[in-house]
Every structure is written in C-alpha cells, then in structure tokens.
Short mmCIF file of C-alpha atoms and ligand atoms in Angstrom, two decimals:
data_model
loop_
_atom_site.label_atom_id
_atom_site.label_comp_id
_atom_site.label_asym_id
_atom_site.label_seq_id
_atom_site.Cartn_x
_atom_site.Cartn_y
_atom_site.Cartn_z
CA MET A 1 -27.32 -22.11 10.99
CA GLY A 2 -30.36 -19.72 11.44
CA MET A 3 -28.53 -16.69 10.72
CA ALA A 4 -30.35 -14.40 8.57
CA GLN A 5 -29.31 -13.79 4.93
CA VAL A 6 -28.77 -10.07 4.22
CA THR A 7 -29.58 -9.59 0.59
CA GLU A 8 -29.04 -6.48 -2.07
CA GLU A 9 -32.51 -5.14 -1.05
CA LEU A 10 -32.05 -4.84 2.37
CA ILE A 11 -29.01 -2.85 1.88
CA LEU A 12 -30.06 -0.78 -0.24
CA ASP A 13 -33.08 -0.21 1.56
CA ALA A 14 -31.03 1.09 4.74
CA LEU A 15 -28.98 3.03 2.60
CA LYS A 16 -31.70 5.04 1.79
CA THR A 17 -31.76 6.74 5.26
CA VAL A 18 -27.99 8.00 4.59
CA LYS A 19 -27.92 11.29 3.26
CA ASP A 20 -25.91 13.42 1.29
CA PRO A 21 -25.08 16.39 3.75
CA ASP A 22 -24.46 18.53 1.29
CA ASN A 23 -28.11 18.28 -0.88
CA GLY A 24 -30.43 16.34 1.41
CA GLN A 25 -30.22 13.10 -0.86
CA ASP A 26 -29.94 9.76 -0.16
CA VAL A 27 -27.30 8.12 -1.41
CA VAL A 28 -29.10 5.14 -3.33
CA SER A 29 -31.57 7.84 -4.84
CA ALA A 30 -28.65 10.03 -5.93
CA GLY A 31 -26.79 7.27 -7.55
CA MET A 32 -23.85 7.21 -5.67
CA VAL A 33 -24.32 3.20 -4.68
CA SER A 34 -22.17 1.10 -7.16
CA GLY A 35 -20.32 -2.42 -7.58
CA LEU A 36 -22.47 -3.95 -4.57
CA VAL A 37 -20.74 -7.52 -3.63
CA ILE A 38 -22.42 -9.85 -1.02
CA LYS A 39 -20.62 -12.82 -0.39
CA ASP A 40 -21.78 -14.85 3.08
CA GLY A 41 -22.52 -11.51 4.83
CA ASN A 42 -19.20 -10.00 4.00
CA VAL A 43 -20.16 -6.41 2.16
CA ALA A 44 -18.90 -4.10 0.02
CA PHE A 45 -19.58 -1.08 -2.50
CA ALA A 46 -18.22 2.06 -3.87
CA LEU A 47 -20.38 5.28 -2.74
CA GLU A 48 -18.83 7.35 -6.06
CA VAL A 49 -18.72 10.99 -5.77
CA ASP A 50 -17.30 14.31 -7.38
CA PRO A 51 -13.62 14.20 -6.80
CA GLN A 52 -13.90 17.57 -4.97
CA ARG A 53 -15.24 16.33 -2.31
CA GLY A 54 -13.83 13.55 -1.29
CA PRO A 55 -12.13 14.90 1.03
CA ASN A 56 -15.07 15.98 3.32
CA LEU A 57 -17.32 13.35 2.57
CA GLU A 58 -15.33 10.50 4.88
CA PRO A 59 -18.78 10.88 7.36
CA LEU A 60 -21.27 10.08 5.00
CA ARG A 61 -18.31 7.12 3.97
CA LYS A 62 -18.61 6.12 7.73
CA ALA A 63 -21.90 6.27 7.70
CA ALA A 64 -22.98 4.26 5.20
CA GLU A 65 -20.28 1.26 6.68
CA LYS A 66 -21.96 1.72 9.78
CA THR A 67 -25.81 1.58 8.95
CA VAL A 68 -25.19 -1.28 6.85
CA HIS A 69 -22.77 -2.85 9.76
CA ALA A 70 -26.35 -2.66 11.74
CA LEU A 71 -28.09 -5.00 9.31
CA ASP A 72 -28.95 -8.48 10.39
CA GLY A 73 -26.53 -11.57 9.30
CA VAL A 74 -24.01 -8.38 7.60
CA LEU A 75 -20.13 -9.31 9.26
CA SER A 76 -18.26 -7.31 7.45
CA VAL A 77 -18.76 -3.98 5.35
CA SER A 78 -16.26 -2.26 3.37
CA VAL A 79 -17.13 1.09 1.52
CA VAL A 80 -14.87 3.12 -0.64
CA LEU A 81 -15.76 6.64 -1.91
CA THR A 82 -14.39 6.28 -5.83
CA ALA A 83 -14.78 9.71 -7.91
CA GLU A 84 -16.19 7.74 -11.75
CA ALA A 85 -18.40 9.48 -14.00
CA GLN A 86 -21.43 10.12 -12.47
CA SER A 87 -23.12 8.62 -15.66
CA GLN A 88 -21.59 5.28 -14.46
CA ALA A 89 -23.21 5.93 -10.49
CA GLN A 90 -25.73 3.10 -11.02
CA VAL A 91 -26.23 -0.32 -9.05
CA THR A 92 -24.14 -2.63 -10.91
CA PRO A 93 -25.27 -5.83 -8.72
CA HIS A 94 -22.60 -8.55 -9.29
CA ALA A 95 -20.81 -6.68 -11.33
CA ALA A 96 -17.37 -5.61 -9.58
CA HIS A 97 -15.74 -8.77 -9.74
CA GLU A 98 -13.79 -10.39 -6.91
CA GLY A 99 -11.10 -8.17 -5.25
CA HIS A 100 -12.55 -4.84 -6.54
CA PRO A 101 -15.75 -3.95 -5.44
CA GLY A 102 -15.28 -0.16 -6.85
CA GLY A 103 -15.37 -1.52 -10.57
CA GLN A 104 -13.49 0.57 -12.49
CA ALA A 105 -10.32 1.76 -12.13
CA VAL A 106 -10.35 5.30 -10.96
CA GLY A 107 -8.06 8.45 -11.60
CA ARG A 108 -7.25 10.43 -8.57
CA GLY A 109 -8.05 13.18 -9.86
CA ASN A 110 -4.25 14.62 -10.36
CA GLY A 111 -3.33 13.46 -6.68
CA GLN A 112 -5.42 16.43 -5.42
CA GLY A 113 -9.29 15.78 -4.28
CA MET A 114 -9.94 12.47 -3.38
CA ILE A 115 -7.50 10.83 -0.93
CA PRO A 116 -7.61 13.34 2.39
CA SER A 117 -3.59 13.24 3.50
CA LEU A 118 -2.54 12.06 6.49
CA PRO A 119 -2.20 14.33 9.55
CA GLY A 120 1.15 14.16 11.04
CA ILE A 121 2.56 12.04 8.06
CA LYS A 122 4.73 14.03 5.85
CA HIS A 123 5.47 11.81 3.23
CA VAL A 124 3.48 8.28 2.79
CA ILE A 125 5.67 6.00 0.27
CA ALA A 126 4.49 1.85 -1.56
CA VAL A 127 7.35 -0.33 -2.17
CA ALA A 128 6.07 -2.38 -4.68
CA SER A 129 6.87 -5.13 -6.65
CA GLY A 130 5.86 -6.51 -10.00
CA LYS A 131 5.43 -10.11 -8.09
CA GLY A 132 6.13 -12.10 -5.37
CA GLY A 133 9.21 -13.31 -4.08
CA VAL A 134 11.95 -10.66 -5.40
CA GLY A 135 12.26 -9.58 -2.05
CA LYS A 136 9.85 -6.57 -1.81
CA SER A 137 9.49 -6.99 2.10
CA THR A 138 13.51 -7.46 2.67
CA VAL A 139 14.02 -4.41 1.28
CA SER A 140 11.03 -2.01 3.02
CA ALA A 141 12.14 -3.67 6.42
CA ASN A 142 15.93 -2.81 5.20
CA LEU A 143 15.21 0.97 3.95
CA ALA A 144 12.13 1.32 6.78
CA LEU A 145 15.46 0.91 9.26
CA ALA A 146 18.15 2.99 7.19
CA LEU A 147 15.89 6.05 6.63
CA ALA A 148 15.68 5.71 10.71
CA ALA A 149 19.27 5.26 10.87
CA ASP A 150 19.51 8.80 8.86
CA GLY A 151 17.41 9.98 12.41
CA ARG A 152 13.93 9.72 10.72
CA LYS A 153 10.87 9.27 12.60
CA VAL A 154 10.04 6.21 10.65
CA GLY A 155 6.50 4.25 10.41
CA MET A 156 6.17 0.47 8.88
CA MET A 157 2.29 0.02 7.51
CA ASP A 158 2.93 -3.82 5.82
CA ALA A 159 -0.04 -3.72 3.55
CA ASP A 160 1.04 -7.38 1.47
CA ILE A 161 -2.26 -8.81 2.09
CA TYR A 162 -1.53 -11.98 0.73
CA GLY A 163 1.55 -12.75 2.74
CA PRO A 164 2.31 -10.55 5.56
CA SER A 165 5.93 -10.71 6.65
CA GLN A 166 6.68 -7.27 8.42
CA PRO A 167 6.01 -8.85 11.70
CA ARG A 168 8.43 -11.59 11.30
CA MET A 169 11.01 -9.44 9.28
CA LEU A 170 10.83 -6.82 12.06
CA GLY A 171 10.16 -9.03 15.31
CA VAL A 172 7.02 -7.61 16.71
CA ALA A 173 4.28 -10.26 17.51
CA GLY A 174 0.70 -10.12 19.52
CA GLN A 175 -2.28 -8.28 19.28
CA PRO A 176 -2.23 -4.47 18.42
CA GLN A 177 -3.56 -2.66 21.23
CA THR A 178 -5.77 0.09 22.09
CA LYS A 179 -5.69 3.31 24.32
CA ASP A 180 -8.68 4.95 24.06
CA GLY A 181 -10.60 1.93 22.35
CA LYS A 182 -10.92 4.17 18.77
CA THR A 183 -7.02 4.22 17.63
CA LEU A 184 -4.64 1.10 17.76
CA GLU A 185 -0.98 1.58 19.12
CA PRO A 186 1.51 0.61 16.51
CA MET A 187 3.87 -1.68 17.30
CA GLU A 188 7.70 -0.11 17.87
CA ASN A 189 10.91 -2.32 17.28
CA TYR A 190 14.73 -0.77 16.48
CA GLY A 191 13.12 2.79 16.29
CA ILE A 192 10.41 2.67 13.99
CA LYS A 193 6.56 2.02 14.10
CA VAL A 194 4.67 -1.19 12.80
CA MET A 195 1.31 -2.30 12.14
CA SER A 196 0.17 -5.17 9.24
CA MET A 197 -2.55 -6.74 8.10
CA GLY A 198 -0.60 -9.78 9.67
CA LEU A 199 -1.88 -8.75 12.49
CA LEU A 200 -5.54 -7.60 11.75
CA ILE A 201 -6.56 -10.29 9.39
CA PRO A 202 -6.74 -13.56 10.88
CA GLU A 203 -4.49 -15.75 9.03
CA ASP A 204 -7.27 -18.79 7.83
CA THR A 205 -9.30 -15.33 5.42
CA PRO A 206 -9.52 -17.04 2.18
CA MET A 207 -7.58 -15.72 -0.35
CA ILE A 208 -10.60 -15.02 -2.46
CA TRP A 209 -12.20 -12.48 0.54
CA ARG A 210 -8.49 -10.77 1.23
CA GLY A 211 -8.99 -8.19 -1.68
CA PRO A 212 -12.60 -6.89 -1.33
CA MET A 213 -11.23 -7.05 2.51
CA VAL A 214 -8.67 -4.37 1.58
CA MET A 215 -10.79 -1.11 1.35
CA SER A 216 -11.36 -1.16 4.87
CA ALA A 217 -8.41 -2.97 6.20
CA ILE A 218 -6.27 -0.12 4.30
CA GLN A 219 -8.18 2.33 6.13
CA GLN A 220 -8.37 1.33 8.90
CA LEU A 221 -3.93 0.79 8.91
CA LEU A 222 -3.74 4.38 7.70
CA ARG A 223 -6.48 6.66 9.98
CA ASP A 224 -7.21 4.06 12.86
CA VAL A 225 -3.44 3.34 13.94
CA ASN A 226 -1.71 6.42 16.49
CA TRP A 227 1.17 6.88 14.00
CA GLY A 228 2.49 10.20 15.76
CA GLU A 229 4.37 12.27 14.45
CA LEU A 230 5.99 10.46 11.06
CA ASP A 231 8.61 11.73 8.33
CA VAL A 232 7.72 8.83 6.33
CA LEU A 233 5.66 5.68 6.46
CA VAL A 234 6.99 2.77 4.58
CA VAL A 235 4.03 0.95 2.98
CA ASP A 236 4.92 -2.83 1.58
CA MET A 237 2.80 -3.12 -0.62
CA PRO A 238 0.85 -6.62 -2.29
CA PRO A 239 2.84 -7.95 -4.67
CA GLY A 240 1.83 -7.39 -8.66
CA THR A 241 -0.47 -4.85 -10.45
CA GLY A 242 -3.53 -6.66 -10.21
CA ASP A 243 -7.01 -5.06 -8.46
CA ALA A 244 -6.46 -5.21 -5.38
CA GLN A 245 -2.97 -3.71 -5.57
CA LEU A 246 -4.67 -0.75 -8.08
CA THR A 247 -7.15 0.23 -5.36
CA MET A 248 -4.73 0.49 -2.30
CA ALA A 249 -2.23 2.66 -4.73
CA GLN A 250 -5.57 5.03 -5.26
CA GLN A 251 -6.50 4.58 -1.31
CA VAL A 252 -3.35 5.67 -0.03
CA PRO A 253 -2.15 9.50 -0.13
CA LEU A 254 1.19 8.23 -1.95
CA ALA A 255 4.22 11.02 -2.48
CA GLY A 256 6.02 8.29 -4.56
CA ALA A 257 6.54 4.59 -5.13
CA VAL A 258 10.01 2.51 -5.11
CA ILE A 259 9.51 -0.55 -7.20
CA VAL A 260 12.00 -3.71 -6.65
CA SER A 261 12.39 -6.13 -8.63
CA THR A 262 15.25 -8.90 -10.05
CA PRO A 263 17.48 -8.60 -12.68
CA GLN A 264 14.96 -11.26 -14.62
CA ASP A 265 12.09 -9.57 -13.59
CA ILE A 266 12.96 -6.25 -15.44
CA ALA A 267 13.85 -8.52 -18.12
CA LEU A 268 10.69 -9.89 -18.51
CA LEU A 269 8.41 -7.11 -18.33
CA ASP A 270 7.06 -7.20 -14.27
CA ALA A 271 8.63 -4.22 -13.15
CA ARG A 272 7.78 -2.34 -16.06
CA LYS A 273 3.74 -3.48 -15.30
CA GLY A 274 4.37 -1.80 -11.69
CA LEU A 275 5.58 1.08 -13.11
CA ASN A 276 2.47 1.74 -15.42
CA MET A 277 0.59 1.23 -12.61
CA PHE A 278 1.60 4.10 -10.45
CA ARG A 279 1.50 6.13 -13.49
CA LYS A 280 -2.06 5.39 -14.32
CA VAL A 281 -3.25 6.97 -10.89
CA GLU A 282 -0.73 9.25 -11.38
CA VAL A 283 2.08 8.83 -8.34
CA PRO A 284 5.72 9.38 -9.10
CA VAL A 285 7.93 6.37 -9.35
CA LEU A 286 10.99 7.31 -7.02
CA GLY A 287 13.24 4.91 -8.53
CA ILE A 288 14.16 1.41 -9.28
CA ILE A 289 16.29 -0.96 -7.03
CA GLU A 290 17.37 -3.87 -7.80
CA ASN A 291 17.74 -6.86 -5.70
CA MET A 292 19.58 -10.12 -5.97
CA SER A 293 21.43 -8.45 -8.85
CA TYR A 294 24.75 -10.31 -7.92
CA PHE A 295 25.92 -13.09 -5.57
CA ALA A 296 28.40 -12.08 -3.13
CA CYS A 297 30.32 -15.13 -2.22
CA PRO A 298 30.77 -15.58 1.73
CA ASN A 299 34.02 -16.98 1.91
CA CYS A 300 36.06 -15.01 -0.48
CA GLY A 301 34.29 -12.37 -1.00
CA HIS A 302 34.36 -12.13 -4.94
CA ARG A 303 31.36 -11.22 -6.65
CA THR A 304 29.85 -13.03 -9.51
CA ASP A 305 27.19 -11.92 -11.68
CA VAL A 306 24.93 -15.18 -11.67
CA PHE A 307 22.02 -12.63 -13.75
CA SER A 308 23.14 -10.54 -16.58
CA HIS A 309 24.55 -7.31 -14.28
CA GLY A 310 23.69 -3.77 -15.22
CA GLY A 311 20.40 -4.91 -17.02
CA ALA A 312 17.92 -3.04 -14.69
CA HIS A 313 20.34 -0.10 -14.60
CA LYS A 314 20.13 0.33 -18.62
CA GLU A 315 16.07 -0.65 -18.39
CA ALA A 316 15.83 2.11 -15.28
CA ASP A 317 17.50 4.14 -18.20
CA ARG A 318 15.16 3.67 -21.27
CA LEU A 319 12.12 4.11 -19.22
CA GLY A 320 13.36 7.55 -17.45
CA VAL A 321 13.20 5.90 -14.19
CA GLU A 322 16.10 6.60 -11.34
CA PHE A 323 18.07 3.88 -10.35
CA LEU A 324 18.40 3.89 -6.97
CA GLY A 325 20.80 0.87 -6.10
CA GLU A 326 21.94 -2.65 -6.76
CA ILE A 327 21.70 -5.37 -3.43
CA PRO A 328 23.59 -7.92 -4.09
CA LEU A 329 21.79 -12.25 -3.19
CA ASP A 330 23.67 -12.97 -0.19
CA ILE A 331 22.88 -15.73 2.71
CA GLU A 332 23.46 -12.66 5.12
CA ILE A 333 20.67 -10.67 3.89
CA ARG A 334 18.55 -13.54 4.04
CA GLU A 335 19.10 -15.11 7.87
CA THR A 336 19.51 -11.38 9.23
CA SER A 337 15.37 -10.15 7.67
CA ASP A 338 14.33 -13.49 8.31
CA SER A 339 15.17 -13.67 11.51
CA GLY A 340 13.98 -10.34 12.48
CA HIS A 341 17.07 -8.90 12.73
CA PRO A 342 17.38 -6.98 8.85
CA ILE A 343 20.75 -5.99 8.59
CA VAL A 344 20.36 -2.51 8.63
CA VAL A 345 20.54 -2.93 12.54
CA SER A 346 22.34 -6.35 13.14
CA LYS A 347 25.65 -5.15 11.02
CA PRO A 348 25.38 -1.15 10.62
CA ASP A 349 28.70 -1.34 9.42
CA SER A 350 28.56 -3.87 6.80
CA PRO A 351 28.83 -3.33 3.44
CA HIS A 352 25.09 -4.40 2.38
CA ALA A 353 23.90 -2.32 5.11
CA LYS A 354 25.64 0.61 3.68
CA VAL A 355 23.97 -0.27 0.37
CA PHE A 356 20.69 0.03 2.04
CA ARG A 357 21.91 3.22 3.69
CA GLU A 358 22.37 4.96 0.65
CA ILE A 359 19.40 3.61 -0.80
CA GLY A 360 17.87 5.18 1.75
CA ALA A 361 19.34 8.72 1.10
CA ARG A 362 18.59 8.64 -2.54
CA VAL A 363 14.87 7.91 -1.87
CA TRP A 364 14.44 10.62 1.05
CA ALA A 365 16.33 13.20 -1.50
CA LYS A 366 13.97 12.43 -3.85
CA LEU A 367 11.04 13.20 -1.54
CA ASP A 368 12.71 15.85 -0.61
CA ALA A 369 12.83 17.22 -4.24
CA GLU A 370 9.13 16.12 -5.24
CA ALA A 371 8.15 17.75 -1.91
CA GLY A 372 9.86 21.22 -2.76
CA ALA A 373 8.27 21.09 -6.19
CA LYS A 374 4.93 20.65 -5.07
CA ALA A 375 5.32 23.16 -2.98
CA MET A 376 6.11 25.70 -5.62
CA PRO A 377 3.99 28.35 -7.26
CA LYS A 378 2.32 26.94 -10.01
CA ILE A 379 3.24 28.66 -13.16
CA VAL A 380 0.74 29.32 -16.02
CA VAL A 381 1.39 29.39 -19.78
CA GLN A 382 -2.02 30.79 -21.87
P1 LIG B 1 8.44 -10.71 -1.04
O1 LIG B 1 8.52 -9.83 -0.03
O2 LIG B 1 9.15 -9.87 -2.71
O3 LIG B 1 7.69 -11.72 -1.80
P2 LIG B 1 10.44 -11.40 0.28
O4 LIG B 1 11.58 -9.93 1.36
O5 LIG B 1 9.96 -11.86 1.29
O6 LIG B 1 9.73 -11.55 -0.94
O7 LIG B 1 12.15 -12.56 0.12
C1 LIG B 1 11.90 -13.53 -0.23
C2 LIG B 1 12.94 -14.45 0.52
O8 LIG B 1 14.04 -14.12 -0.57
C3 LIG B 1 12.86 -14.39 1.86
O9 LIG B 1 13.26 -15.61 2.45
C4 LIG B 1 14.53 -13.34 1.92
O10 LIG B 1 15.01 -13.42 3.30
C5 LIG B 1 15.28 -13.52 0.67
N1 LIG B 1 15.62 -12.36 0.29
C6 LIG B 1 15.37 -11.48 0.01
N2 LIG B 1 16.64 -10.67 -0.68
C7 LIG B 1 17.59 -11.06 0.27
C8 LIG B 1 18.89 -10.66 -1.39
N3 LIG B 1 19.13 -9.71 -1.46
N4 LIG B 1 19.79 -11.59 -0.60
C9 LIG B 1 19.33 -12.96 -0.44
N5 LIG B 1 18.09 -13.19 0.43
C10 LIG B 1 16.87 -12.30 -0.22
#
C-alpha cells in the first residue's frame, strides 16, 4: 500500500499540458480525450483526431503517454489515436468496456491516413481465426517458414495476447535484447525474425487487463522492434472477433488477412465472423485456409474425410473469398510444431510441407496483386 492513487482528475489535469502541435490547443480542451479507463494504476484512453492528420500525430500520442506515465501511481499507459467523429469526442469516463479503451469501432479511413506504414516492411498480413484451437498458430508458423523457404525476408509477430505460442513453435526463448536502449532486437530462428507478446507481457498478467494492454503492446511490437527490411511480416492474431481483435486490425497497417478455419468452424459461422471483421475495417481478405481438413493415416497413407470435406471450399466460393488450400489433420504436423520444429523446416520434402509451400506461394501472389492494384492510377468516372 502507500502508493498514490491516480484519479481521472489528475490525469486530465496533466493532459492539459499536452498541446496539439497544429493549433496549440491542449488535448483536453480540444475534446480529444475519450474512453479513459483507470484500473489499478493502469491507464488507457484514446485521442480522437482527424483521420488525415493521423500519421503526423504519433509524437502527440507519445507525449500524452509520457505525461500520464510520469504521474504518481501510474503503472502503465496505453494511448491510441482514433478517428472518431469529433461530435463524440468527449471524455466518457468508465464508458469504454474492458478490452477496448478506444470506445467505439473506428474506420480505417479507406486504409489511408490513420495507420502510419512501417518503413522497411513491404507487406503485413494477419493470420486470424474465428475461435481458438483451429490451428491458427501452427498455420502461421508454417506459412511464415514457407514464405522464407521461397527466399522472402520474413518476420513473425506473435500478437496472440491470450496464448502466445510462437516462441514454442519457432523455438525461441529468453528476454528480447536491446542494443541502443530504444529498440528491441527480434529473436531469430530458421531464418525468420520473431517477436512475441509472450516475451513482453508477463505470463501472470490477468486476462482482464490483456485487452487494454493490446494497444501499447502492439505499437511496441510493430514500431519499437528492429525488424529491419522485410518482404512480409506475418501477424499471428489473437483468436476470435472481439474488441481486442478489432482494435488490433485497426492498429496494424495490414495488406491483407488470411483466415484459418476447420471444416466445422466454417459450418458454424465462426470463420464468417472473421471475414466480416476484416471487411468492417477494410482489410482485404486474401483467402481461407482449411486446417484439419481430412485425416491422413500415418500407417497406410489412406485419406479419411472425418468432417464432410469440401465445405470450406464451397463456402469460400459462396462468400467470394479465395480458397488457399487444405491442410490435413496429422500427428506429424502437431508433433513438429509443438516441439519447435515446424514441418516446413523439419521435413521440407514431406507432402504436408509442400501443401504449406503452395499456400505460401498463393498468399505471396495475392499480395503482389494487391500491391499492383494499389499502385495503379485511379480512374475517376464523373
Ligand atoms: P490456435 O492457434 O488456433 O489456438 P494451435 O495452432 O495452437 O491453434 O493448434 C492447437 C493444437 O492443434 C496444437 O497442439 C497443434 O499442434 C495442433 N494442430 C494444429 N493443426 C494441426 C493439424 N493440421 N494436424 C494435427 N494437429 C494440429
């Protein structure tokens, strides 16, 4: 005990010293502060800004964070820039529910404006799933390694706050190091760079606080890690389609998303929720991967369609999304990834590794096409 209790009033008082560089007005009087949440010395809020100005306001965001962090009794601060309508820009104490201090869902402004791109990183892709346990992390790890096997420079950012498994799957451990005291060096294994929430958030962090931590942690993973030059950064998203996932999809400059699902999952609508989430924030869905698609008998090689097979492909067609491929349910896939030697690197000539390589090639082709389309001059019909 004996620690000073920080209050909303103290925070707002402090924030009155933080001035918008463009008009000199402080962020409180300008009505930019919203969704303030205080929980046991952990503070989160949003700064609502004009989407056009978003990319230039990172210093303002940092300044607000630093100012609040300096207050007695503040353990952590997450500040996020949002592009909410100015009419709603009011302090709404305790109005934001857990896991989404930003309050309302926020558009990405057509993918331009709000989210500064990452210098040196060509494409960022999210690997997501409608729910946990469908093999999202296994697929992310093997997909990242498949892209690397094709000669791409690849990073893996494990943003699964609820169950970060990339350190185990990619065989990295320990405390991230810093050379300059400012940026973290990513871990490296199998030729790819790896950083994980699991290496940054203490394991005993209560679930309830993980959501609000997303914002600052995601910024840290993206911008304070020395990723260097990458062709593609694969983001292993937290499973599900709740606020934390939505916020993350808004915070990361995503070129596209890949949805992993099992045959049942497609049938049960979970995968569609994932699709809709990305559509809502205007991130292109590159396609669906069906995992645990069929059972390949390790003894005789016989294939059994445990769940009615082909559903995902049909469903993808129906939803107008590319079907990127199907991965069998196979003990070898489980053993290799769970032991830190994913099949793409430990058995590169196996049929399963080939499946991942084909999926990797398809994903790359889609990214290339997306980038090409973006670079095309827009034709305006009046
Ligand atoms: P998620 O990230 O969706 O929660 P994981 O990738 O952690 O799921 O997978 C859950 C478990 O299922 C892990 O033990 C993993 O090794 C196993 N697994 C994933 N995909 C397959 C597969 N195609 N065949 C066999 N086991 C798999």
